[in-house]
CSV table of N, CA and C in Angstrom, one decimal:
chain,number,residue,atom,x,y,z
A,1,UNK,N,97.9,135.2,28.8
A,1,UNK,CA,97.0,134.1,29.0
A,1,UNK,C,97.8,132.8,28.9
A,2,UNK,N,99.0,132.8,28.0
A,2,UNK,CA,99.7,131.5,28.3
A,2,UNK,C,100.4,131.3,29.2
A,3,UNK,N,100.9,132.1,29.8
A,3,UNK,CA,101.4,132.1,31.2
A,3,UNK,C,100.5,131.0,32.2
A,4,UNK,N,98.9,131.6,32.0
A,4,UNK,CA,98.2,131.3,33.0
A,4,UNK,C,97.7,129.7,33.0
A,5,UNK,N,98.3,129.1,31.3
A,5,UNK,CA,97.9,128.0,31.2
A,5,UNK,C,99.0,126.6,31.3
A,6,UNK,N,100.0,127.4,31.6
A,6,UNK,CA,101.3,126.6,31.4
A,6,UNK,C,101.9,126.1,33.0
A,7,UNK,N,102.1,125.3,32.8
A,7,UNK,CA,102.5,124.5,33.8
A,7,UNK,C,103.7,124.6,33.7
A,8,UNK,N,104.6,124.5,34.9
A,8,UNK,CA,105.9,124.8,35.4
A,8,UNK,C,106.5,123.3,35.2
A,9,UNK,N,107.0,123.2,34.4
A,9,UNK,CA,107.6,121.5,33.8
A,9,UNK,C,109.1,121.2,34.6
A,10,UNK,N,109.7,122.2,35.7
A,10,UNK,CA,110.7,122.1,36.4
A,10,UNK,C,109.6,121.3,38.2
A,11,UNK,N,108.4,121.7,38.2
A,11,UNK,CA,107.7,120.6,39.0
A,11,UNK,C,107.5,119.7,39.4
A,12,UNK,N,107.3,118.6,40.2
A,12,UNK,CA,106.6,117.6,40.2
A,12,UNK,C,105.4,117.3,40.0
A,13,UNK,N,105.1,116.0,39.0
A,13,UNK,CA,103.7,116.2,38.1
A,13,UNK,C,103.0,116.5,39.9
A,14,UNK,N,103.0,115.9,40.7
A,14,UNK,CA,101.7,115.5,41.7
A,14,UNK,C,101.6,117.5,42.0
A,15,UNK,N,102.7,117.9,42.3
A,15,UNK,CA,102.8,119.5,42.5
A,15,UNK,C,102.3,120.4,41.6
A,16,UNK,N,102.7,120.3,40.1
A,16,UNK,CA,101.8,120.6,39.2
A,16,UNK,C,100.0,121.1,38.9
A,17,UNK,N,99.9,119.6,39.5
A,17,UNK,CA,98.4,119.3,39.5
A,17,UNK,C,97.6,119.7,40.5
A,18,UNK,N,98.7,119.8,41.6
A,18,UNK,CA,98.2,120.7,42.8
A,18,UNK,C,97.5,122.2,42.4
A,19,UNK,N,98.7,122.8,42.1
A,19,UNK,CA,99.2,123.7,41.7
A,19,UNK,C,98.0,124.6,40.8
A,20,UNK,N,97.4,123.9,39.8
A,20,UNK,CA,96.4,123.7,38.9
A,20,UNK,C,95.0,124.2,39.4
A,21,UNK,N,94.3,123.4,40.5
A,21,UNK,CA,93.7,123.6,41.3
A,21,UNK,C,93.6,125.1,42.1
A,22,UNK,N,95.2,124.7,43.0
A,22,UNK,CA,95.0,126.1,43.8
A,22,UNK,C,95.0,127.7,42.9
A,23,UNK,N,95.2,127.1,42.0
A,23,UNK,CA,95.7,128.8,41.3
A,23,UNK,C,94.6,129.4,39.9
A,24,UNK,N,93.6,127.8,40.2
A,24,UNK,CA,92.4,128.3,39.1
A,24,UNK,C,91.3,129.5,39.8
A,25,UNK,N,91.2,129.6,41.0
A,25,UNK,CA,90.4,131.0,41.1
A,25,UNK,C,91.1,132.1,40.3
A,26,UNK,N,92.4,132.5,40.5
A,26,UNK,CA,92.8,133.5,39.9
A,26,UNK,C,92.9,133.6,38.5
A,27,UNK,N,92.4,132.7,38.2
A,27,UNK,CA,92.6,132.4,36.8
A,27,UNK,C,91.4,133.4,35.7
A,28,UNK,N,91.8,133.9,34.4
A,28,UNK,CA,91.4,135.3,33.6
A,28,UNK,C,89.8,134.3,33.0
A,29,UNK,N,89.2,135.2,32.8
A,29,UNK,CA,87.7,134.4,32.0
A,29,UNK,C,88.1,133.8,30.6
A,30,UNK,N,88.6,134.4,30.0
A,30,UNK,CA,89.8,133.8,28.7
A,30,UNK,C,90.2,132.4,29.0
A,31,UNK,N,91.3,132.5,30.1
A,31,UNK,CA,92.1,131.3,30.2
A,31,UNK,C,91.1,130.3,31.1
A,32,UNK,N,90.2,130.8,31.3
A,32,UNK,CA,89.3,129.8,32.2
A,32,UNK,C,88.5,128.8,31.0
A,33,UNK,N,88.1,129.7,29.8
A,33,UNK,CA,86.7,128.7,29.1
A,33,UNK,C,88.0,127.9,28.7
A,34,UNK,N,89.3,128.4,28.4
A,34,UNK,CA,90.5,127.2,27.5
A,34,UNK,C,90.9,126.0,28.8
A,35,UNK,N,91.1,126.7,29.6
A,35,UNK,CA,91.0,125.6,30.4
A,35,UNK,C,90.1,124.5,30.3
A,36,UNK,N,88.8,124.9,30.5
A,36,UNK,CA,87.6,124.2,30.9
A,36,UNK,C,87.6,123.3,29.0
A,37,UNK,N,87.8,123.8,27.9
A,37,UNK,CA,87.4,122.8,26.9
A,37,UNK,C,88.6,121.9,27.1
A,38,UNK,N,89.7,122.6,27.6
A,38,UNK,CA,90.6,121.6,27.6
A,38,UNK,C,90.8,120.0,28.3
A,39,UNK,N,90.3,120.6,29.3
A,39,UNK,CA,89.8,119.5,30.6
A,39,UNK,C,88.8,118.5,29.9
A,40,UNK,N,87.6,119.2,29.3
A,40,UNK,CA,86.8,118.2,28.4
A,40,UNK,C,87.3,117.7,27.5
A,41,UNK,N,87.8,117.8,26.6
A,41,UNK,CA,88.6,117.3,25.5
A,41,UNK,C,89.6,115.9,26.0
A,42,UNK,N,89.9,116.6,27.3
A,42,UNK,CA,90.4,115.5,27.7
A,42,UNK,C,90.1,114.2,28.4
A,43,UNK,N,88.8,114.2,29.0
A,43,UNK,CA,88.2,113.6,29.6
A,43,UNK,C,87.4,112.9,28.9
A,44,UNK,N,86.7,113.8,27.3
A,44,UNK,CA,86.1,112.7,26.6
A,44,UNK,C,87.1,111.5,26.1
A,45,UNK,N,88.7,111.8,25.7
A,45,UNK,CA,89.5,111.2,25.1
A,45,UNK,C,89.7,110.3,26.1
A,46,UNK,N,89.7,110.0,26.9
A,46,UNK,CA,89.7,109.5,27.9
A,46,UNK,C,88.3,108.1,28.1
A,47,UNK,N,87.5,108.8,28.3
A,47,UNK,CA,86.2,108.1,27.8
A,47,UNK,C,86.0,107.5,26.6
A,48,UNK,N,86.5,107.6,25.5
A,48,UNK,CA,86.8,106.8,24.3
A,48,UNK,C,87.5,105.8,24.0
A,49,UNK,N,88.6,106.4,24.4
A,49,UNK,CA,89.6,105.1,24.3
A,49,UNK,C,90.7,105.2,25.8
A,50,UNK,N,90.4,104.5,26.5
A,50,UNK,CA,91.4,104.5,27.9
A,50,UNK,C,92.7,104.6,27.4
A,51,UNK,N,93.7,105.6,28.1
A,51,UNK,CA,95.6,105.4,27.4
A,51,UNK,C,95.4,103.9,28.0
A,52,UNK,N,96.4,102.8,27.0
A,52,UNK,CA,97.0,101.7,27.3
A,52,UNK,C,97.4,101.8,28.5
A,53,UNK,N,98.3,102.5,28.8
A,53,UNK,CA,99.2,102.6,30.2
A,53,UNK,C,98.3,102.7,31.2
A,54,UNK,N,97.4,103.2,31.3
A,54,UNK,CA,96.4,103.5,32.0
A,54,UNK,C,95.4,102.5,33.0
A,55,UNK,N,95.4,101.9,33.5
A,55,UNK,CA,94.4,101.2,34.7
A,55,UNK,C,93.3,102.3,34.4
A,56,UNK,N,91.9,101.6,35.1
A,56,UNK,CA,90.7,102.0,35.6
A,56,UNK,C,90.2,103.2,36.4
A,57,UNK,N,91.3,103.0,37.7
A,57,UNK,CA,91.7,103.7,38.7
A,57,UNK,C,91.8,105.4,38.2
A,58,UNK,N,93.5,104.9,37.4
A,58,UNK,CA,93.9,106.2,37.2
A,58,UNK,C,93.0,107.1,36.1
A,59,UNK,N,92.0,106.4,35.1
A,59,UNK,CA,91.2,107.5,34.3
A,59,UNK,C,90.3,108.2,35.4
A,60,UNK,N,89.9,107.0,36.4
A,60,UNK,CA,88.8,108.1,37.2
A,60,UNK,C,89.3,109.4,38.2
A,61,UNK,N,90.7,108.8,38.6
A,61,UNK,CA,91.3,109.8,39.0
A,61,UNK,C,91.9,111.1,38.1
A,62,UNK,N,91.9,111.0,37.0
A,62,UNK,CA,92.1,112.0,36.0
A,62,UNK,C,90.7,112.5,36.1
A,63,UNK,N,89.7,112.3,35.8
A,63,UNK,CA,88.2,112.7,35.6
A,63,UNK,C,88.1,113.8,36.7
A,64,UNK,N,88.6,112.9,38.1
A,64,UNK,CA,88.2,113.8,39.4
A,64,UNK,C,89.3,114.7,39.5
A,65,UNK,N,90.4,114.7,39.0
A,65,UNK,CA,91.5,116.5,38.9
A,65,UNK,C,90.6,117.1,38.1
A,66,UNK,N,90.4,117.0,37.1
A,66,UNK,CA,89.9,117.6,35.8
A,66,UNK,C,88.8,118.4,36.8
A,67,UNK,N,87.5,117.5,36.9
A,67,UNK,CA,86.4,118.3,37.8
A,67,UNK,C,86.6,119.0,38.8
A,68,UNK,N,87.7,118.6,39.5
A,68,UNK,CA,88.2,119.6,40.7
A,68,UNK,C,88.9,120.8,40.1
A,69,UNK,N,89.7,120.9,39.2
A,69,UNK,CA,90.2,122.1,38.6
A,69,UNK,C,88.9,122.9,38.1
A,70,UNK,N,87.9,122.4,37.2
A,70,UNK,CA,86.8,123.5,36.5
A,70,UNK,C,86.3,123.9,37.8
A,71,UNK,N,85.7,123.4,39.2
A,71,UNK,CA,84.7,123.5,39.8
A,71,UNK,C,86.1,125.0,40.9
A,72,UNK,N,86.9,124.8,40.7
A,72,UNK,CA,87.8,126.1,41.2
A,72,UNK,C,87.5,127.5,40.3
A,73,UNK,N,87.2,127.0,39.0
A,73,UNK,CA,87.6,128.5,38.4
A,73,UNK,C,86.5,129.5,38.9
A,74,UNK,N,86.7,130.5,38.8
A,74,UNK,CA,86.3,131.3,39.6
A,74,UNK,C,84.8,132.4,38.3
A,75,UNK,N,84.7,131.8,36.9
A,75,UNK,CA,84.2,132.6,36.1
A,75,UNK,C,83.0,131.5,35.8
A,76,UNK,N,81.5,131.7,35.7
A,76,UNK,CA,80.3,131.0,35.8
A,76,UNK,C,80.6,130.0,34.3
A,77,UNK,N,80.8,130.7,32.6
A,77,UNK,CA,81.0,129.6,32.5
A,77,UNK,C,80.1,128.3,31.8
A,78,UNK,N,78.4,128.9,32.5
A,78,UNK,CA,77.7,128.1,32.1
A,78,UNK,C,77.9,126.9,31.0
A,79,UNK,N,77.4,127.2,29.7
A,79,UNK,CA,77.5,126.1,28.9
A,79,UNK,C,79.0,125.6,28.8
A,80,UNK,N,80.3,125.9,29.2
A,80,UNK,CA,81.6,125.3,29.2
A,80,UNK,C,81.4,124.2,30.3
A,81,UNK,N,80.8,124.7,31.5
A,81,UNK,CA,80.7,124.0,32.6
A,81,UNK,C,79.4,123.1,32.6
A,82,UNK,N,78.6,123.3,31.9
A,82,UNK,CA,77.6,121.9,31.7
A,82,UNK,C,77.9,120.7,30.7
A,83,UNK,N,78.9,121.5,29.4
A,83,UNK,CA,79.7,120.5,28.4
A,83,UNK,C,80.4,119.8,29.7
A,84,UNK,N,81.3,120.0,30.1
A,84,UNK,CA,82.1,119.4,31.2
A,84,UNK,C,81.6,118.7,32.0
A,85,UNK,N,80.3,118.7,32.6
A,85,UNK,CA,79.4,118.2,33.4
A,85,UNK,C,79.1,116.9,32.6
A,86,UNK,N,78.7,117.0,31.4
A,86,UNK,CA,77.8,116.4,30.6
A,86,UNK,C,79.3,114.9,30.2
A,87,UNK,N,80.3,115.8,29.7
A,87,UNK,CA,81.2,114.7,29.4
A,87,UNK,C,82.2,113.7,30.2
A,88,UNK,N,82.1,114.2,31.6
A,88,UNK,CA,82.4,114.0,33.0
A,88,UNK,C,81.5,112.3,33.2
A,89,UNK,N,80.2,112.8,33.3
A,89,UNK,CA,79.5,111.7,33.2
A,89,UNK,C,79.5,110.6,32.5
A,90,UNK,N,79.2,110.8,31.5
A,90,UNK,CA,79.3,109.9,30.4
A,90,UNK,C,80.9,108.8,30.4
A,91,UNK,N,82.1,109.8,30.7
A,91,UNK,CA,83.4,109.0,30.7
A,91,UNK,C,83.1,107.9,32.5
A,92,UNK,N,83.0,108.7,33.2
A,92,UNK,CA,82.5,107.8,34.3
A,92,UNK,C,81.6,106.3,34.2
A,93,UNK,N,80.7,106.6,33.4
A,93,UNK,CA,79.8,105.4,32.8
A,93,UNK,C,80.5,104.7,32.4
A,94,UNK,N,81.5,104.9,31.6
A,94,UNK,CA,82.5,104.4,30.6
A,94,UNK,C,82.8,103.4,31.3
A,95,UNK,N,83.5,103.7,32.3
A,95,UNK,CA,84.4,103.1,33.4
A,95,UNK,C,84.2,102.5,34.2
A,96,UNK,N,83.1,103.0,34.6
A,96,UNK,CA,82.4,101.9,35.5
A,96,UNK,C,82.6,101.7,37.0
């Protein structure tokens, strides 16, 4: 399962993130719900307090990988994926 969650750090981030995406169908129901709280966790933190470094822009663009990776995984998911849904929103509002 860590294999499945680890990103290849010899990448380029933009490839990485690609990468993320294309390869979440194949992804285990295990490494899918870790994925999916992970992506929220991240997106509420996000929604709370914007990173300094961070523009406007790039949180919504973080929001929209995040949502494009869960909406790949290939395992239903439900309540992981309506948490996600739910905190998706809310950081969007955020932002504006």
């Amino acid at each position: 399962m860590v294999a499945e969650l680890t990103d290849d750090k010899a990448l380029p981030k933009a490839e990485r993130k690609a990468l993320q995406i294309a390869s979440a169908p194949k992804t285990s129901a295990r490494a899918a719900l870790v994925k999916l709280g992970d992506k929220a966790s991240n997106v509420r933190a996000i929604g709370r307090s914007q990173p300094v470094h961070w523009d406007a822009a790039r949180s919504r663009a973080y929001v929209d990988w995040a949502e494009a990776v869960a909406d790949a995984l290939p395992w239903p998911l439900a309540e992981a994926r309506a948490e996600l849904a739910r905190v998706v929103a809310q950081t969007r509002r955020r932002l504006g």
